[in-house]
Amino acid sequence: FLMLFLGGFFVVASSNGFNQVFEKKTDKLMSRTQKRPIPSGRLEKIEGLVFSSILGLFGILILYNLNFKCAIFGLIALIIYVMIYTPLKKISPIAVFVGALPGACPFMIGWIAYSNEFSIEALTLFAIQFLWQFPHFWSIAWILDEDYKKAGIPMLPVTNGIQDTKKNILIYSLLMIPT
């Protein structure tokens, strides 16, 4: 359990660290993120890169010690979050879909750590967490609509308006019930 916790924690921390390195300018514009270590100047970008790289490497190695499948899914989640989701956030609201993929991995990885199998249980845990992220994140984007506009990040409330966002939050919330 401790290895799963530490491996997962380090991979997620690495992903978030890389995100902050690559979004320094955007983070400075948003009230919610401007006090983070890199945009506030408490940490240099190179320090963030080195620290995030070390965390990611240790996290993947710890997950590998659980089993190979955990390490692979941890690495895939890290790559998708950093290399696809982070740059896509500035381009399209579809980024939330892409970001939900690595966001749904921790519960699935937990099951795989326990069973060493990618099974219907792992897929179900992934699906629940995947679907949950849409109403969760769109609610945050709705509340922080002005912040996202200020930073030029095209979240659903910015591109489609609040009414469409409410409709999508309801749809994805309802999809979670049968899942």
mmCIF file of N, CA, C and O in Angstrom, residues 106-177:
data_model
loop_
_atom_site.group_PDB
_atom_site.id
_atom_site.type_symbol
_atom_site.label_atom_id
_atom_site.label_comp_id
_atom_site.label_asym_id
_atom_site.label_seq_id
_atom_site.Cartn_x
_atom_site.Cartn_y
_atom_site.Cartn_z
ATOM 1 N N PRO A 106 -5.250 6.668 -11.503
ATOM 2 C CA PRO A 106 -4.850 6.219 -10.165
ATOM 3 C C PRO A 106 -5.699 5.091 -9.571
ATOM 4 O O PRO A 106 -5.148 4.144 -8.999
ATOM 5 N N PHE A 107 -7.011 5.153 -9.715
ATOM 6 C CA PHE A 107 -7.855 4.089 -9.154
ATOM 7 C C PHE A 107 -7.646 2.774 -9.897
ATOM 8 O O PHE A 107 -7.607 1.708 -9.296
ATOM 9 N N MET A 108 -7.496 2.869 -11.213
ATOM 10 C CA MET A 108 -7.236 1.701 -12.022
ATOM 11 C C MET A 108 -5.879 1.097 -11.643
ATOM 12 O O MET A 108 -5.754 -0.122 -11.492
ATOM 13 N N ILE A 109 -4.880 1.938 -11.474
ATOM 14 C CA ILE A 109 -3.554 1.461 -11.083
ATOM 15 C C ILE A 109 -3.621 0.782 -9.708
ATOM 16 O O ILE A 109 -2.958 -0.224 -9.479
ATOM 17 N N GLY A 110 -4.439 1.327 -8.824
ATOM 18 C CA GLY A 110 -4.617 0.695 -7.513
ATOM 19 C C GLY A 110 -5.142 -0.724 -7.634
ATOM 20 O O GLY A 110 -4.661 -1.644 -6.963
ATOM 21 N N TRP A 111 -6.119 -0.923 -8.504
ATOM 22 C CA TRP A 111 -6.657 -2.269 -8.705
ATOM 23 C C TRP A 111 -5.601 -3.185 -9.320
ATOM 24 O O TRP A 111 -5.435 -4.338 -8.916
ATOM 25 N N ILE A 112 -4.864 -2.659 -10.278
ATOM 26 C CA ILE A 112 -3.830 -3.459 -10.942
ATOM 27 C C ILE A 112 -2.707 -3.799 -9.966
ATOM 28 O O ILE A 112 -2.143 -4.896 -10.012
ATOM 29 N N ALA A 113 -2.392 -2.877 -9.050
ATOM 30 C CA ALA A 113 -1.390 -3.168 -8.020
ATOM 31 C C ALA A 113 -1.862 -4.317 -7.140
ATOM 32 O O ALA A 113 -1.078 -5.191 -6.755
ATOM 33 N N TYR A 114 -3.142 -4.340 -6.846
ATOM 34 C CA TYR A 114 -3.723 -5.386 -6.001
ATOM 35 C C TYR A 114 -3.786 -6.732 -6.730
ATOM 36 O O TYR A 114 -3.419 -7.768 -6.183
ATOM 37 N N SER A 115 -4.251 -6.710 -7.979
ATOM 38 C CA SER A 115 -4.546 -7.959 -8.683
ATOM 39 C C SER A 115 -3.520 -8.369 -9.739
ATOM 40 O O SER A 115 -3.533 -9.500 -10.191
ATOM 41 N N ASN A 116 -2.685 -7.425 -10.169
ATOM 42 C CA ASN A 116 -1.749 -7.624 -11.274
ATOM 43 C C ASN A 116 -2.494 -7.955 -12.581
ATOM 44 O O ASN A 116 -1.968 -8.614 -13.455
ATOM 45 N N GLU A 117 -3.736 -7.487 -12.673
ATOM 46 C CA GLU A 117 -4.546 -7.731 -13.876
ATOM 47 C C GLU A 117 -5.247 -6.459 -14.310
ATOM 48 O O GLU A 117 -5.722 -5.688 -13.485
ATOM 49 N N PHE A 118 -5.329 -6.287 -15.629
ATOM 50 C CA PHE A 118 -6.209 -5.262 -16.179
ATOM 51 C C PHE A 118 -7.521 -5.980 -16.459
ATOM 52 O O PHE A 118 -7.625 -6.781 -17.372
ATOM 53 N N SER A 119 -8.537 -5.718 -15.651
ATOM 54 C CA SER A 119 -9.778 -6.484 -15.688
ATOM 55 C C SER A 119 -10.978 -5.541 -15.750
ATOM 56 O O SER A 119 -10.829 -4.323 -15.759
ATOM 57 N N ILE A 120 -12.159 -6.129 -15.726
ATOM 58 C CA ILE A 120 -13.397 -5.338 -15.748
ATOM 59 C C ILE A 120 -13.469 -4.442 -14.504
ATOM 60 O O ILE A 120 -13.973 -3.325 -14.573
ATOM 61 N N GLU A 121 -12.952 -4.907 -13.387
ATOM 62 C CA GLU A 121 -12.946 -4.082 -12.169
ATOM 63 C C GLU A 121 -12.071 -2.840 -12.363
ATOM 64 O O GLU A 121 -12.471 -1.738 -11.995
ATOM 65 N N ALA A 122 -10.887 -3.045 -12.935
ATOM 66 C CA ALA A 122 -9.994 -1.914 -13.201
ATOM 67 C C ALA A 122 -10.639 -0.941 -14.179
ATOM 68 O O ALA A 122 -10.595 0.278 -13.990
ATOM 69 N N LEU A 123 -11.248 -1.472 -15.214
ATOM 70 C CA LEU A 123 -11.906 -0.636 -16.219
ATOM 71 C C LEU A 123 -13.102 0.116 -15.625
ATOM 72 O O LEU A 123 -13.330 1.282 -15.947
ATOM 73 N N THR A 124 -13.837 -0.528 -14.738
ATOM 74 C CA THR A 124 -14.982 0.127 -14.088
ATOM 75 C C THR A 124 -14.511 1.283 -13.193
ATOM 76 O O THR A 124 -15.097 2.371 -13.223
ATOM 77 N N LEU A 125 -13.464 1.050 -12.411
ATOM 78 C CA LEU A 125 -12.916 2.125 -11.583
ATOM 79 C C LEU A 125 -12.432 3.280 -12.453
ATOM 80 O O LEU A 125 -12.663 4.447 -12.132
ATOM 81 N N PHE A 126 -11.786 2.944 -13.571
ATOM 82 C CA PHE A 126 -11.338 3.967 -14.513
ATOM 83 C C PHE A 126 -12.535 4.759 -15.046
ATOM 84 O O PHE A 126 -12.514 5.988 -15.076
ATOM 85 N N ALA A 127 -13.590 4.056 -15.454
ATOM 86 C CA ALA A 127 -14.769 4.711 -16.048
ATOM 87 C C ALA A 127 -15.464 5.639 -15.060
ATOM 88 O O ALA A 127 -15.869 6.753 -15.420
ATOM 89 N N ILE A 128 -15.604 5.209 -13.821
ATOM 90 C CA ILE A 128 -16.246 6.053 -12.799
ATOM 91 C C ILE A 128 -15.452 7.345 -12.612
ATOM 92 O O ILE A 128 -16.014 8.446 -12.644
ATOM 93 N N GLN A 129 -14.147 7.212 -12.428
ATOM 94 C CA GLN A 129 -13.315 8.395 -12.211
ATOM 95 C C GLN A 129 -13.255 9.265 -13.459
ATOM 96 O O GLN A 129 -13.257 10.490 -13.373
ATOM 97 N N PHE A 130 -13.228 8.652 -14.634
ATOM 98 C CA PHE A 130 -13.208 9.387 -15.897
ATOM 99 C C PHE A 130 -14.461 10.253 -16.025
ATOM 100 O O PHE A 130 -14.384 11.445 -16.284
ATOM 101 N N LEU A 131 -15.630 9.651 -15.820
ATOM 102 C CA LEU A 131 -16.892 10.388 -15.954
ATOM 103 C C LEU A 131 -17.049 11.458 -14.873
ATOM 104 O O LEU A 131 -17.602 12.521 -15.133
ATOM 105 N N TRP A 132 -16.570 11.181 -13.670
ATOM 106 C CA TRP A 132 -16.692 12.133 -12.562
ATOM 107 C C TRP A 132 -15.949 13.434 -12.845
ATOM 108 O O TRP A 132 -16.372 14.515 -12.416
ATOM 109 N N GLN A 133 -14.848 13.340 -13.583
ATOM 110 C CA GLN A 133 -14.011 14.520 -13.786
ATOM 111 C C GLN A 133 -14.699 15.621 -14.586
ATOM 112 O O GLN A 133 -14.393 16.791 -14.407
ATOM 113 N N PHE A 134 -15.633 15.262 -15.456
ATOM 114 C CA PHE A 134 -16.298 16.290 -16.268
ATOM 115 C C PHE A 134 -17.171 17.205 -15.421
ATOM 116 O O PHE A 134 -16.976 18.427 -15.449
ATOM 117 N N PRO A 135 -18.124 16.688 -14.649
ATOM 118 C CA PRO A 135 -18.902 17.613 -13.810
ATOM 119 C C PRO A 135 -18.028 18.322 -12.773
ATOM 120 O O PRO A 135 -18.246 19.496 -12.457
ATOM 121 N N HIS A 136 -17.030 17.635 -12.264
ATOM 122 C CA HIS A 136 -16.127 18.233 -11.283
ATOM 123 C C HIS A 136 -15.382 19.418 -11.891
ATOM 124 O O HIS A 136 -15.409 20.532 -11.364
ATOM 125 N N PHE A 137 -14.717 19.185 -13.021
ATOM 126 C CA PHE A 137 -13.888 20.242 -13.589
ATOM 127 C C PHE A 137 -14.714 21.359 -14.209
ATOM 128 O O PHE A 137 -14.362 22.532 -14.105
ATOM 129 N N TRP A 138 -15.815 21.013 -14.874
ATOM 130 C CA TRP A 138 -16.642 22.061 -15.471
ATOM 131 C C TRP A 138 -17.286 22.940 -14.398
ATOM 132 O O TRP A 138 -17.539 24.116 -14.631
ATOM 133 N N SER A 139 -17.564 22.368 -13.237
ATOM 134 C CA SER A 139 -18.078 23.185 -12.132
ATOM 135 C C SER A 139 -17.021 24.187 -11.674
ATOM 136 O O SER A 139 -17.330 25.353 -11.414
ATOM 137 N N ILE A 140 -15.784 23.733 -11.579
ATOM 138 C CA ILE A 140 -14.692 24.645 -11.223
ATOM 139 C C ILE A 140 -14.540 25.721 -12.298
ATOM 140 O O ILE A 140 -14.411 26.909 -11.990
ATOM 141 N N ALA A 141 -14.560 25.304 -13.560
ATOM 142 C CA ALA A 141 -14.413 26.253 -14.669
ATOM 143 C C ALA A 141 -15.569 27.246 -14.696
ATOM 144 O O ALA A 141 -15.390 28.409 -15.068
ATOM 145 N N TRP A 142 -16.741 26.813 -14.309
ATOM 146 C CA TRP A 142 -17.914 27.681 -14.253
ATOM 147 C C TRP A 142 -17.702 28.747 -13.176
ATOM 148 O O TRP A 142 -17.892 29.943 -13.401
ATOM 149 N N ILE A 143 -17.288 28.309 -11.989
ATOM 150 C CA ILE A 143 -17.063 29.239 -10.883
ATOM 151 C C ILE A 143 -15.923 30.209 -11.205
ATOM 152 O O ILE A 143 -15.991 31.392 -10.870
ATOM 153 N N LEU A 144 -14.890 29.705 -11.881
ATOM 154 C CA LEU A 144 -13.710 30.521 -12.188
ATOM 155 C C LEU A 144 -13.705 30.994 -13.639
ATOM 156 O O LEU A 144 -12.642 31.233 -14.220
ATOM 157 N N ASP A 145 -14.879 31.155 -14.207
ATOM 158 C CA ASP A 145 -15.043 31.551 -15.603
ATOM 159 C C ASP A 145 -14.218 32.782 -15.959
ATOM 160 O O ASP A 145 -13.520 32.808 -16.981
ATOM 161 N N GLU A 146 -14.257 33.801 -15.141
ATOM 162 C CA GLU A 146 -13.517 35.038 -15.425
ATOM 163 C C GLU A 146 -12.009 34.800 -15.431
ATOM 164 O O GLU A 146 -11.290 35.394 -16.233
ATOM 165 N N ASP A 147 -11.536 33.952 -14.526
ATOM 166 C CA ASP A 147 -10.116 33.620 -14.473
ATOM 167 C C ASP A 147 -9.667 32.959 -15.784
ATOM 168 O O ASP A 147 -8.618 33.295 -16.328
ATOM 169 N N TYR A 148 -10.458 32.010 -16.260
ATOM 170 C CA TYR A 148 -10.113 31.325 -17.509
ATOM 171 C C TYR A 148 -10.186 32.269 -18.708
ATOM 172 O O TYR A 148 -9.345 32.203 -19.602
ATOM 173 N N LYS A 149 -11.142 33.163 -18.711
ATOM 174 C CA LYS A 149 -11.222 34.165 -19.788
ATOM 175 C C LYS A 149 -9.987 35.049 -19.779
ATOM 176 O O LYS A 149 -9.395 35.321 -20.816
ATOM 177 N N LYS A 150 -9.616 35.504 -18.581
ATOM 178 C CA LYS A 150 -8.457 36.378 -18.413
ATOM 179 C C LYS A 150 -7.182 35.710 -18.944
ATOM 180 O O LYS A 150 -6.339 36.357 -19.546
ATOM 181 N N ALA A 151 -7.064 34.413 -18.723
ATOM 182 C CA ALA A 151 -5.870 33.681 -19.147
ATOM 183 C C ALA A 151 -5.967 33.175 -20.588
ATOM 184 O O ALA A 151 -5.004 32.634 -21.110
ATOM 185 N N GLY A 152 -7.143 33.340 -21.202
ATOM 186 C CA GLY A 152 -7.314 32.876 -22.580
ATOM 187 C C GLY A 152 -7.383 31.362 -22.710
ATOM 188 O O GLY A 152 -6.993 30.804 -23.735
ATOM 189 N N ILE A 153 -7.878 30.699 -21.686
ATOM 190 C CA ILE A 153 -7.999 29.240 -21.712
ATOM 191 C C ILE A 153 -9.447 28.895 -22.075
ATOM 192 O O ILE A 153 -10.374 29.242 -21.347
ATOM 193 N N PRO A 154 -9.640 28.214 -23.206
ATOM 194 C CA PRO A 154 -10.993 27.954 -23.702
ATOM 195 C C PRO A 154 -11.702 26.780 -23.013
ATOM 196 O O PRO A 154 -11.921 25.741 -23.610
ATOM 197 N N MET A 155 -12.065 26.962 -21.759
ATOM 198 C CA MET A 155 -12.851 25.949 -21.064
ATOM 199 C C MET A 155 -14.302 26.035 -21.540
ATOM 200 O O MET A 155 -14.719 27.044 -22.102
ATOM 201 N N LEU A 156 -15.074 24.998 -21.294
ATOM 202 C CA LEU A 156 -16.446 24.913 -21.781
ATOM 203 C C LEU A 156 -17.290 26.143 -21.433
ATOM 204 O O LEU A 156 -17.985 26.668 -22.314
ATOM 205 N N PRO A 157 -17.252 26.656 -20.200
ATOM 206 C CA PRO A 157 -18.054 27.860 -19.925
ATOM 207 C C PRO A 157 -17.633 29.065 -20.771
ATOM 208 O O PRO A 157 -18.466 29.887 -21.139
ATOM 209 N N VAL A 158 -16.354 29.141 -21.098
ATOM 210 C CA VAL A 158 -15.845 30.253 -21.910
ATOM 211 C C VAL A 158 -16.301 30.108 -23.359
ATOM 212 O O VAL A 158 -16.763 31.061 -23.978
ATOM 213 N N THR A 159 -16.198 28.893 -23.912
ATOM 214 C CA THR A 159 -16.505 28.688 -25.330
ATOM 215 C C THR A 159 -17.995 28.465 -25.610
ATOM 216 O O THR A 159 -18.501 28.898 -26.631
ATOM 217 N N ASN A 160 -18.688 27.766 -24.711
ATOM 218 C CA ASN A 160 -20.080 27.375 -24.968
ATOM 219 C C ASN A 160 -21.101 28.067 -24.087
ATOM 220 O O ASN A 160 -22.292 27.881 -24.281
ATOM 221 N N GLY A 161 -20.645 28.790 -23.080
ATOM 222 C CA GLY A 161 -21.567 29.472 -22.181
ATOM 223 C C GLY A 161 -21.986 28.615 -21.009
ATOM 224 O O GLY A 161 -21.800 27.396 -20.985
ATOM 225 N N ILE A 162 -22.575 29.277 -20.040
ATOM 226 C CA ILE A 162 -22.954 28.620 -18.779
ATOM 227 C C ILE A 162 -24.091 27.621 -18.975
ATOM 228 O O ILE A 162 -24.075 26.534 -18.394
ATOM 229 N N GLN A 163 -25.086 27.944 -19.790
ATOM 230 C CA GLN A 163 -26.226 27.028 -19.966
ATOM 231 C C GLN A 163 -25.783 25.694 -20.555
ATOM 232 O O GLN A 163 -26.206 24.632 -20.103
ATOM 233 N N ASP A 164 -24.936 25.736 -21.576
ATOM 234 C CA ASP A 164 -24.437 24.501 -22.174
ATOM 235 C C ASP A 164 -23.571 23.734 -21.179
ATOM 236 O O ASP A 164 -23.612 22.504 -21.122
ATOM 237 N N THR A 165 -22.808 24.456 -20.377
ATOM 238 C CA THR A 165 -21.984 23.825 -19.348
ATOM 239 C C THR A 165 -22.865 23.106 -18.333
ATOM 240 O O THR A 165 -22.585 21.967 -17.954
ATOM 241 N N LYS A 166 -23.939 23.757 -17.894
ATOM 242 C CA LYS A 166 -24.871 23.122 -16.948
ATOM 243 C C LYS A 166 -25.445 21.832 -17.529
ATOM 244 O O LYS A 166 -25.531 20.809 -16.841
ATOM 245 N N LYS A 167 -25.828 21.884 -18.791
ATOM 246 C CA LYS A 167 -26.392 20.705 -19.465
ATOM 247 C C LYS A 167 -25.369 19.569 -19.496
ATOM 248 O O LYS A 167 -25.690 18.425 -19.175
ATOM 249 N N ASN A 168 -24.130 19.884 -19.827
ATOM 250 C CA ASN A 168 -23.089 18.863 -19.889
ATOM 251 C C ASN A 168 -22.751 18.306 -18.514
ATOM 252 O O ASN A 168 -22.497 17.110 -18.370
ATOM 253 N N ILE A 169 -22.752 19.157 -17.504
ATOM 254 C CA ILE A 169 -22.526 18.684 -16.131
ATOM 255 C C ILE A 169 -23.606 17.678 -15.748
ATOM 256 O O ILE A 169 -23.318 16.613 -15.194
ATOM 257 N N LEU A 170 -24.848 17.982 -16.071
ATOM 258 C CA LEU A 170 -25.954 17.074 -15.761
ATOM 259 C C LEU A 170 -25.821 15.757 -16.522
ATOM 260 O O LEU A 170 -25.978 14.674 -15.942
ATOM 261 N N ILE A 171 -25.511 15.824 -17.806
ATOM 262 C CA ILE A 171 -25.388 14.605 -18.623
ATOM 263 C C ILE A 171 -24.313 13.680 -18.057
ATOM 264 O O ILE A 171 -24.544 12.483 -17.860
ATOM 265 N N TYR A 172 -23.144 14.217 -17.784
ATOM 266 C CA TYR A 172 -22.055 13.376 -17.275
ATOM 267 C C TYR A 172 -22.325 12.890 -15.861
ATOM 268 O O TYR A 172 -21.919 11.781 -15.495
ATOM 269 N N SER A 173 -23.017 13.669 -15.073
ATOM 270 C CA SER A 173 -23.404 13.218 -13.728
ATOM 271 C C SER A 173 -24.366 12.032 -13.842
ATOM 272 O O SER A 173 -24.240 11.049 -13.105
ATOM 273 N N LEU A 174 -25.307 12.113 -14.771
ATOM 274 C CA LEU A 174 -26.253 11.013 -14.964
ATOM 275 C C LEU A 174 -25.591 9.774 -15.535
ATOM 276 O O LEU A 174 -25.966 8.644 -15.198
ATOM 277 N N LEU A 175 -24.589 9.957 -16.379
ATOM 278 C CA LEU A 175 -23.854 8.819 -16.947
ATOM 279 C C LEU A 175 -23.111 8.023 -15.863
ATOM 280 O O LEU A 175 -22.868 6.819 -16.007
ATOM 281 N N MET A 176 -22.764 8.701 -14.786
ATOM 282 C CA MET A 176 -22.052 8.020 -13.697
ATOM 283 C C MET A 176 -22.943 7.010 -12.981
ATOM 284 O O MET A 176 -22.433 6.007 -12.470
ATOM 285 N N ILE A 177 -24.231 7.242 -12.955
ATOM 286 C CA ILE A 177 -25.137 6.371 -12.193
ATOM 287 C C ILE A 177 -25.087 4.924 -12.694
ATOM 288 O O ILE A 177 -24.847 4.016 -11.919
#
